[in-house]
Coordinates of C-alpha atoms in Angstrom, one line a residue:
M1 CA 125.4 169.5 164.0
H2 CA 125.8 166.7 161.4
S3 CA 122.9 164.6 160.3
K4 CA 123.2 161.1 161.8
I5 CA 122.2 157.6 160.6
L6 CA 121.7 155.0 163.3
I7 CA 122.7 151.5 162.2
L8 CA 121.5 148.6 164.4
D9 CA 123.6 145.6 164.1
F10 CA 122.1 142.1 164.2
G11 CA 125.4 140.3 164.0
S12 CA 126.3 140.4 160.3
Q13 CA 130.1 140.2 159.5
V14 CA 129.6 143.1 157.0
T15 CA 127.7 145.6 159.1
Q16 CA 130.8 147.9 159.2
L17 CA 130.5 148.2 155.4
I18 CA 127.0 149.8 155.8
A19 CA 128.5 152.5 158.0
R20 CA 131.4 153.0 155.6
R21 CA 129.1 153.3 152.5
V22 CA 127.0 155.9 154.4
R23 CA 130.0 157.9 155.3
E24 CA 131.3 157.7 151.8
A25 CA 128.1 159.4 150.8
G26 CA 129.1 162.3 153.2
V27 CA 126.8 161.4 156.0
F28 CA 127.9 160.5 159.6
S29 CA 126.7 157.1 160.8
E30 CA 127.3 154.9 163.8
V31 CA 126.8 151.2 164.6
Y32 CA 125.1 150.0 167.8
P33 CA 123.9 146.6 168.9
Y34 CA 120.3 145.7 168.0
D35 CA 119.2 145.4 171.6
V36 CA 119.7 149.1 172.6
S37 CA 116.7 150.4 174.5
D38 CA 113.7 152.3 173.1
E39 CA 114.8 155.3 175.1
F40 CA 118.2 155.2 173.4
V41 CA 116.6 155.1 169.9
R42 CA 114.3 158.0 170.8
N43 CA 117.1 160.2 172.2
Y44 CA 119.8 159.4 169.5
G45 CA 118.6 162.0 167.0
A46 CA 118.7 159.8 163.9
S47 CA 117.7 161.2 160.6
G48 CA 117.2 157.6 159.5
V49 CA 117.7 154.0 160.8
I50 CA 119.3 151.0 159.0
L51 CA 118.7 147.5 160.2
S52 CA 121.6 145.2 159.3
G53 CA 121.8 141.5 158.3
G54 CA 122.5 138.8 160.8
P55 CA 123.0 135.0 161.2
N56 CA 119.8 134.2 163.0
S57 CA 116.4 133.1 161.8
V58 CA 113.3 135.2 162.4
T59 CA 111.3 132.0 162.4
D60 CA 113.0 130.8 165.6
G61 CA 111.6 131.7 168.9
D62 CA 113.9 134.0 170.9
T63 CA 115.7 135.8 168.1
P64 CA 116.7 139.4 167.7
R65 CA 114.1 142.1 167.0
A66 CA 114.5 145.8 166.5
P67 CA 113.4 148.2 169.3
Q68 CA 109.8 149.1 168.6
A69 CA 110.7 152.8 168.9
V70 CA 112.5 152.4 165.5
F71 CA 109.1 152.2 163.7
E72 CA 107.6 155.0 165.8
L73 CA 110.2 157.7 165.3
G74 CA 108.8 159.0 162.1
V75 CA 112.1 158.8 160.3
P76 CA 112.9 156.5 157.3
V77 CA 113.9 152.9 158.1
F78 CA 115.9 150.6 155.7
G79 CA 116.0 146.9 156.5
I80 CA 118.8 144.7 154.9
C81 CA 118.5 140.9 154.7
Y82 CA 117.7 139.9 158.4
G83 CA 116.7 143.5 158.9
M84 CA 114.1 143.1 156.2
Q85 CA 112.8 139.9 157.8
T86 CA 112.5 141.4 161.3
M87 CA 110.8 144.5 159.8
A88 CA 108.3 142.3 158.1
E89 CA 107.7 140.2 161.2
Q90 CA 107.3 143.2 163.5
L91 CA 105.0 145.1 161.2
G92 CA 102.5 142.3 160.5
G93 CA 104.0 140.4 157.6
K94 CA 105.2 136.8 157.5
V95 CA 108.6 135.1 157.1
E96 CA 109.2 131.5 156.2
M97 CA 112.2 129.2 155.9
G98 CA 113.2 129.2 152.2
K99 CA 113.1 125.9 150.3
V100 CA 116.0 127.3 148.1
R101 CA 118.8 129.3 149.8
E102 CA 120.5 132.1 147.9
F103 CA 124.2 132.8 148.6
G104 CA 126.3 134.9 146.2
Y105 CA 125.6 136.6 142.9
A106 CA 122.0 137.1 141.8
E107 CA 120.0 139.2 139.4
V108 CA 117.0 140.9 140.9
R109 CA 114.1 142.5 139.1
A110 CA 114.0 146.1 140.3
R111 CA 110.6 147.7 140.3
G112 CA 111.3 151.4 140.0
H113 CA 108.0 152.7 141.2
T114 CA 109.3 153.3 144.7
A115 CA 111.4 156.3 145.9
L116 CA 114.4 154.0 146.7
L117 CA 114.9 152.3 143.4
K118 CA 113.5 154.8 140.9
D119 CA 115.8 155.0 137.8
I120 CA 118.4 152.7 139.5
S121 CA 119.3 149.5 137.5
D122 CA 122.2 147.6 135.9
F123 CA 120.5 146.5 132.7
V124 CA 117.1 146.1 131.1
T125 CA 115.8 142.7 129.8
P126 CA 114.1 142.3 126.4
D127 CA 110.8 142.4 128.3
S128 CA 111.8 145.9 129.6
H129 CA 112.4 144.7 133.1
A130 CA 115.0 146.7 135.0
M131 CA 117.5 144.4 136.7
L132 CA 120.1 144.8 139.5
K133 CA 123.2 142.7 139.9
V134 CA 123.4 141.9 143.6
W135 CA 124.9 139.8 146.3
M136 CA 122.5 137.5 148.3
S137 CA 123.1 135.7 151.5
H138 CA 119.9 134.3 153.0
G139 CA 117.9 131.1 153.8
D140 CA 114.7 132.6 155.1
K141 CA 112.5 134.9 153.1
V142 CA 109.5 137.2 153.5
N143 CA 106.4 135.4 152.0
A144 CA 103.8 138.0 153.0
M145 CA 104.4 141.8 153.2
P146 CA 103.0 143.8 156.1
P147 CA 100.0 146.1 155.5
G148 CA 100.9 149.2 153.6
F149 CA 103.9 147.7 151.8
K150 CA 104.2 147.1 148.0
L151 CA 106.6 144.9 146.1
M152 CA 109.9 146.6 145.2
A153 CA 112.2 143.7 144.0
S154 CA 112.0 140.0 143.2
T155 CA 113.9 136.9 142.0
P156 CA 112.5 133.6 140.9
N157 CA 113.6 132.0 144.2
C158 CA 112.6 135.0 146.3
P159 CA 109.4 136.6 145.0
I160 CA 109.6 139.3 147.7
A161 CA 113.3 140.4 147.5
G162 CA 112.4 144.0 148.3
M163 CA 109.4 145.8 149.8
A164 CA 108.5 149.5 150.4
D165 CA 106.0 151.6 152.2
D166 CA 106.6 155.0 150.6
E167 CA 104.1 156.8 152.9
R168 CA 106.0 155.8 156.1
R169 CA 109.3 155.8 154.3
F170 CA 110.0 152.1 155.3
Y171 CA 112.2 150.2 152.8
A172 CA 113.7 146.7 152.8
V173 CA 115.8 144.5 150.5
Q174 CA 116.8 140.9 150.9
F175 CA 120.2 141.5 149.2
H176 CA 123.2 143.3 150.6
P177 CA 123.7 146.8 149.1
E178 CA 126.7 147.4 151.3
V179 CA 129.1 145.0 149.6
T180 CA 130.9 145.8 146.4
H181 CA 129.4 142.8 144.6
T182 CA 126.1 144.7 144.5
V183 CA 126.9 147.0 141.7
Q184 CA 124.4 149.7 142.5
G185 CA 124.7 149.3 146.2
E186 CA 126.4 152.7 146.7
A187 CA 123.7 154.4 144.6
I188 CA 120.9 152.7 146.7
L189 CA 122.4 153.7 150.1
T190 CA 123.1 157.2 148.9
R191 CA 119.5 157.5 147.7
F192 CA 118.3 156.4 151.1
V193 CA 120.4 158.7 153.2
I194 CA 120.5 161.8 151.0
D195 CA 117.2 161.8 149.2
I196 CA 114.9 159.9 151.5
C197 CA 116.3 160.8 154.9
G198 CA 117.2 164.4 153.8
C199 CA 120.7 164.3 155.2
K200 CA 123.3 166.9 154.2
P201 CA 126.5 165.4 152.8
D202 CA 128.7 167.4 155.1
W203 CA 130.9 164.7 156.7
N204 CA 134.5 165.1 155.4
M205 CA 137.9 165.0 156.9
P206 CA 139.3 168.5 156.1
D207 CA 136.3 170.1 157.8
Y208 CA 136.5 167.5 160.6
I209 CA 139.9 168.8 161.8
A210 CA 138.4 172.0 163.3
E211 CA 135.7 170.0 165.1
A212 CA 138.2 167.4 166.4
V213 CA 140.7 170.1 167.6
E214 CA 138.0 171.9 169.5
S215 CA 136.8 168.7 171.0
I216 CA 140.3 167.7 172.1
R217 CA 141.0 171.2 173.7
K218 CA 137.7 171.0 175.5
Q219 CA 138.3 167.5 176.8
V220 CA 141.9 168.0 177.8
G221 CA 142.0 171.6 179.0
S222 CA 145.5 172.5 180.3
D223 CA 146.4 168.9 181.2
E224 CA 149.3 167.1 179.6
V225 CA 148.8 164.1 177.3
I226 CA 151.0 161.0 176.8
L227 CA 150.6 159.1 173.5
G228 CA 152.0 155.7 172.5
L229 CA 153.4 156.2 169.1
S230 CA 153.8 152.9 167.2
G231 CA 154.8 154.3 163.8
G232 CA 151.6 153.0 162.3
V233 CA 149.1 155.2 160.5
D234 CA 146.6 155.4 163.3
S235 CA 148.9 156.5 166.1
S236 CA 150.7 158.8 163.8
V237 CA 147.6 160.6 162.7
A238 CA 146.4 160.7 166.3
A239 CA 149.7 162.3 167.3
A240 CA 149.5 164.9 164.5
L241 CA 145.9 165.8 165.4
I242 CA 146.5 166.1 169.1
H243 CA 149.6 168.2 168.5
R244 CA 147.6 170.5 166.2
A245 CA 145.2 170.9 169.1
I246 CA 147.4 171.3 172.2
G247 CA 151.0 171.6 171.0
D248 CA 153.6 171.0 173.7
Q249 CA 151.0 169.6 176.1
L250 CA 151.5 166.3 174.1
T251 CA 154.5 164.0 174.8
C252 CA 154.8 160.9 172.6
V253 CA 156.4 157.7 173.8
F254 CA 157.7 155.7 170.9
V255 CA 158.2 152.1 172.1
D256 CA 160.5 150.0 170.1
H257 CA 159.5 146.5 171.1
G258 CA 161.9 144.9 168.6
L259 CA 159.0 143.9 166.3
L260 CA 159.0 147.0 164.0
R261 CA 159.8 147.1 160.3
L262 CA 163.3 147.8 159.1
D263 CA 164.6 151.4 160.1
E264 CA 161.1 152.3 161.4
G265 CA 162.4 153.8 164.6
K266 CA 164.7 156.2 162.7
M267 CA 161.9 157.2 160.3
V268 CA 159.4 157.9 163.1
M269 CA 161.9 160.0 165.1
E270 CA 162.8 162.0 161.9
M271 CA 159.2 162.7 161.0
F272 CA 157.8 163.6 164.3
A273 CA 160.6 165.0 166.4
Q274 CA 162.5 166.8 163.6
N275 CA 159.9 167.7 161.0
L276 CA 156.7 168.3 163.1
G277 CA 158.4 169.4 166.3
V278 CA 156.6 166.9 168.5
K279 CA 158.1 165.9 171.8
V280 CA 159.0 162.2 171.4
I281 CA 160.6 159.9 174.0
H282 CA 162.3 156.9 172.3
V283 CA 162.2 153.8 174.5
D284 CA 164.1 150.7 173.4
A285 CA 162.1 147.9 175.2
T286 CA 163.2 145.1 173.0
A287 CA 164.7 143.0 175.9
Q288 CA 161.5 143.5 178.0
F289 CA 159.2 142.3 175.2
M290 CA 161.3 139.5 174.0
G291 CA 161.7 138.2 177.6
H292 CA 158.0 138.0 178.1
L293 CA 157.4 136.4 174.7
A294 CA 160.0 133.7 175.2
G295 CA 158.4 130.3 174.9
V296 CA 155.0 131.6 174.0
T297 CA 153.5 130.2 170.8
D298 CA 149.7 130.9 171.0
P299 CA 148.8 133.9 168.7
E300 CA 146.2 135.3 171.1
A301 CA 148.6 135.0 174.1
K302 CA 151.2 136.8 172.1
R303 CA 148.8 139.7 171.3
K304 CA 147.8 140.0 174.9
I305 CA 151.4 140.0 176.2
I306 CA 152.4 142.7 173.7
G307 CA 149.3 144.8 174.7
R308 CA 150.1 144.3 178.4
E309 CA 153.7 145.3 178.0
F310 CA 152.7 148.4 176.1
V311 CA 150.7 149.5 179.2
E312 CA 153.6 148.6 181.4
V313 CA 155.9 150.9 179.4
F314 CA 153.4 153.7 179.4
Q315 CA 153.0 153.3 183.1
A316 CA 156.7 153.6 183.7
E317 CA 157.0 156.6 181.4
S318 CA 153.9 158.4 182.6
A319 CA 155.2 158.2 186.1
K320 CA 158.1 160.5 185.0
L321 CA 155.6 163.0 183.6
Q322 CA 154.0 164.3 186.7
N323 CA 151.4 166.5 184.9
A324 CA 150.3 163.8 182.4
K325 CA 146.6 163.2 183.0
W326 CA 145.6 161.5 179.7
L327 CA 146.8 158.5 177.7
A328 CA 146.1 159.0 174.0
Q329 CA 145.6 156.0 171.7
G330 CA 145.0 155.5 168.0
T331 CA 141.9 153.4 168.5
I332 CA 139.7 153.6 165.3
Y333 CA 136.0 152.7 164.8
P334 CA 136.4 149.1 163.6
D335 CA 138.3 148.3 166.7
V336 CA 135.5 149.7 168.8
I337 CA 132.8 147.8 166.9
E338 CA 134.6 144.4 167.1
S339 CA 135.5 144.8 170.7
A340 CA 132.1 146.0 171.8
G341 CA 130.2 142.9 170.6
K342 CA 126.9 143.0 168.7
G343 CA 124.2 142.2 171.1
K344 CA 123.2 138.9 172.8
N345 CA 123.6 136.7 169.7
A346 CA 126.6 138.5 168.3
A347 CA 128.9 137.6 165.5
H348 CA 132.1 136.3 167.1
T349 CA 134.9 138.8 167.6
I350 CA 137.7 137.5 165.4
K351 CA 140.6 138.7 167.5
S352 CA 141.3 141.0 170.4
H353 CA 142.6 144.5 169.9
H354 CA 145.5 145.6 172.2
N355 CA 144.5 149.2 172.1
V356 CA 140.8 149.0 173.1
G357 CA 139.8 149.2 176.8
G358 CA 141.4 147.1 179.5
L359 CA 143.6 149.8 181.0
P360 CA 144.4 149.1 184.6
E361 CA 143.2 151.5 187.2
T362 CA 146.8 151.8 188.5
L363 CA 147.7 153.7 185.3
N364 CA 145.8 156.7 186.7
L365 CA 145.3 158.2 183.3
Q366 CA 142.1 159.1 181.4
L367 CA 141.8 157.8 177.9
L368 CA 141.9 160.1 174.9
E369 CA 140.9 158.5 171.6
P370 CA 140.5 161.2 169.0
L371 CA 140.1 158.7 166.0
R372 CA 137.5 156.6 167.8
E373 CA 134.7 157.5 165.4
L374 CA 136.7 157.1 162.2
F375 CA 137.2 154.3 159.7
K376 CA 140.7 153.6 158.3
D377 CA 140.0 155.4 155.0
E378 CA 138.9 158.4 156.9
V379 CA 142.0 158.3 159.1
R380 CA 144.2 158.3 156.0
K381 CA 142.3 161.3 154.5
L382 CA 142.6 163.1 157.9
G383 CA 146.4 162.4 157.9
V384 CA 146.8 164.0 154.5
A385 CA 144.7 167.0 155.5
L386 CA 147.0 167.4 158.6
G387 CA 150.0 167.5 156.3
L388 CA 151.5 164.1 157.0
P389 CA 153.5 162.6 154.0
H390 CA 151.2 160.7 151.6
A391 CA 153.7 157.8 151.4
M392 CA 153.5 157.3 155.2
V393 CA 149.7 157.8 155.5
Y394 CA 149.0 155.3 152.7
R395 CA 151.4 152.6 153.8
H396 CA 149.9 149.2 154.0
P397 CA 148.3 148.2 157.3
F398 CA 150.7 147.0 160.0
P399 CA 149.3 145.0 163.0
G400 CA 149.5 146.6 166.4
P401 CA 151.6 143.7 167.7
G402 CA 154.0 144.2 164.8
L403 CA 156.1 141.3 163.6
G404 CA 154.9 139.4 166.7
V405 CA 152.0 138.0 164.7
R406 CA 154.0 137.5 161.5
I407 CA 156.5 135.2 163.2
L408 CA 154.7 131.9 163.6
G409 CA 155.2 130.2 166.9
E410 CA 157.7 131.5 169.4
V411 CA 159.0 135.0 168.9
K412 CA 162.8 135.4 169.0
K413 CA 165.0 138.4 168.3
E414 CA 167.0 136.5 165.6
F415 CA 163.7 135.6 163.9
A416 CA 162.6 139.2 163.9
D417 CA 165.9 140.4 162.5
L418 CA 165.6 137.9 159.6
L419 CA 162.0 138.7 158.9
R420 CA 162.4 142.5 158.9
R421 CA 165.2 142.3 156.3
A422 CA 163.2 139.9 154.1
D423 CA 160.1 142.0 154.4
A424 CA 162.0 145.2 153.5
I425 CA 163.3 143.5 150.3
F426 CA 159.8 142.5 149.3
I427 CA 158.3 146.0 149.9
E428 CA 161.2 147.6 148.1
E429 CA 160.7 145.5 145.0
L430 CA 156.9 146.1 145.0
R431 CA 157.6 149.9 145.2
N432 CA 160.1 149.7 142.3
T433 CA 158.1 147.5 139.9
K434 CA 155.4 149.0 137.8
D435 CA 152.7 147.5 135.6
D436 CA 151.6 148.5 132.1
Q437 CA 149.6 151.4 133.4
D438 CA 152.7 152.8 135.2
E439 CA 151.3 151.9 138.7
T440 CA 153.6 150.3 141.2
W441 CA 152.7 146.9 142.5
Y442 CA 152.9 148.3 146.0
D443 CA 150.0 150.7 145.2
K444 CA 148.2 147.9 143.3
T445 CA 148.2 145.7 146.4
S446 CA 146.2 146.5 149.6
Q447 CA 148.6 144.7 151.9
A448 CA 151.9 142.9 151.4
F449 CA 154.3 141.4 153.8
A450 CA 156.6 138.5 154.6
V451 CA 155.9 135.8 157.3
F452 CA 158.5 133.9 159.2
L453 CA 157.9 130.1 159.3
P454 CA 159.6 128.3 162.2
V455 CA 160.6 125.3 160.1
K456 CA 163.9 124.6 158.3
S457 CA 164.4 123.1 154.9
V458 CA 167.3 121.7 153.0
G459 CA 168.9 123.8 150.4
V460 CA 172.0 123.9 148.2
M461 CA 174.3 126.9 148.0
G462 CA 177.5 126.5 145.9
D463 CA 178.9 123.1 146.7
G464 CA 177.3 122.9 150.2
R465 CA 174.0 121.9 151.7
T466 CA 172.1 124.3 153.9
Y467 CA 169.5 123.8 156.5
E468 CA 167.8 127.1 157.0
Y469 CA 164.5 128.9 157.6
V470 CA 161.5 129.6 155.3
V471 CA 159.6 132.8 154.7
A472 CA 156.3 133.1 153.0
L473 CA 155.3 136.2 151.0
R474 CA 151.7 137.4 151.2
A475 CA 150.1 140.1 149.0
V476 CA 146.4 140.7 148.7
Q477 CA 144.0 143.0 146.8
T478 CA 140.8 144.1 148.5
Q479 CA 138.4 147.1 148.8
D480 CA 137.2 146.5 152.3
F481 CA 139.5 143.9 154.0
M482 CA 136.4 141.8 154.8
T483 CA 137.2 139.7 151.7
A484 CA 140.4 139.6 149.7
H485 CA 142.0 138.0 146.7
W486 CA 145.6 137.0 146.5
A487 CA 147.6 139.3 144.2
H488 CA 148.7 137.9 140.9
L489 CA 152.2 139.3 141.1
P490 CA 154.4 138.9 138.0
H491 CA 156.5 135.8 138.2
E492 CA 159.6 137.9 137.3
L493 CA 158.9 140.1 140.4
L494 CA 158.4 137.1 142.7
G495 CA 161.6 135.5 141.3
R496 CA 163.6 138.7 141.9
V497 CA 162.3 138.9 145.5
S498 CA 163.1 135.3 146.2
N499 CA 166.6 135.6 144.8
R500 CA 167.4 138.7 146.8
I501 CA 166.0 137.4 150.1
I502 CA 168.0 134.1 149.7
N503 CA 171.2 135.9 148.7
E504 CA 171.0 138.8 151.1
V505 CA 169.4 137.4 154.2
R506 CA 171.7 134.7 155.6
G507 CA 169.6 132.1 157.5
I508 CA 166.8 131.9 154.8
N509 CA 167.1 129.4 152.0
R510 CA 163.5 129.1 150.8
V511 CA 160.7 131.5 149.8
V512 CA 157.1 130.6 149.1
Y513 CA 154.1 132.6 148.0
D514 CA 150.7 132.4 149.7
I515 CA 147.8 132.1 147.1
S516 CA 145.0 131.8 149.6
G517 CA 142.0 134.1 149.5
K518 CA 139.9 135.5 152.4
P519 CA 137.8 133.5 153.1
P520 CA 138.8 130.8 153.8
A521 CA 142.1 132.2 155.0
T522 CA 142.6 135.5 156.9
I523 CA 144.9 138.2 155.5
E524 CA 147.4 137.9 158.4
W525 CA 148.6 134.4 159.2
E526 CA 147.9 134.8 163.0

């Protein structure tokens, strides 16, 4: 059995990062809403508990509190931001609304006399004070520590920026160690889960294969499984893993909804059917999807239509497979967290996920989700460990609804044809262009794609005027996809891409480049 860290989510937009950082330290962790029961907390088997940040104020009346059992388990507890404030409030301290709010970069004096921060710092002041470079995001602050706690960190605006009770192994900080802006954040979280909680760093993907294969075999038995293969990383790794477990009991249905990347269908069939020996049924459902998308412009409506039609196709195909009892999906852990909500006062779900829940009872299939516990970076590592090509596993993310959310407004086949050709040119040039360190710009960017804009602009080609469509190029760099910077691509590269798209894709006469960060923009346009 793996050691487990229980993370209770109070609604922060970056709670997922806590779980990822813990797992990067080699320790399994899961996120649950803050309002789970005391019984759940007692029975979970946690080696430690982390209380996340959140948007509420502890000083308001009916705001979230941690289950009391958290502080009675006898295991270490780590409160972050709001988690620190509710810990203080629940254990006898006091919290007040701050006169000065702190958002963004801050330098915190780290008092290294506690087990959590001992020998961890970024620099030392002339007065011999150890300092941490951190990311703050709070208005309220603790102004009186609970009995048994001592000061662990401070800033001029937040005299109690960290507190610790080494005897009970309770620790709390006002800053966010889970974000990359906190330079020593990884070291602090690793210190907590490995040294203080005593967890073994035994969570890794090569070893996980044997566990997952055993679990799939136990769950499925001799039944047959049908899997919707999209060509994306998640469904591809799920297919490879399930095939490793049950072989010919798996049949993949590859649905071409007319919104895939250029030549994706051919690539998927070659890799799975020819190279891996997986049974794959290729369904060309372009007409079905396009028919239902006609006239629809709302992004959420488009997502739901595409998700619904996937289920329709599976229903039709599964009816032909009399022994199929399971529908496998490439659902991953961030999908589960976003779709589950985060307690009564949750952070808002940003968008729906077409592959989480919502299966009609008429499908008569049980759900098999072998990647449900894994983050994206873990899925990629698992794919490589299963023998999938590195270039496929480390492709940029591609949305489940495909080009349906990269065509603004109504989705038409002619728009999809134009967009996939423009997108292919952009990706080809990124792969073929290297920087001074001999790294391709495709590898230097985290996600890059073209977006079709349903507007026409005037152009001049030769002696004639044109009135054709516009595409926008989007390329971002990010470590966690929670925040992102637009990629500063070389002007020569952008110029080459623009020239090729306008010359080679008839129907497009203007190319623009998106220089918005996240926030305020999102990475995808819809």
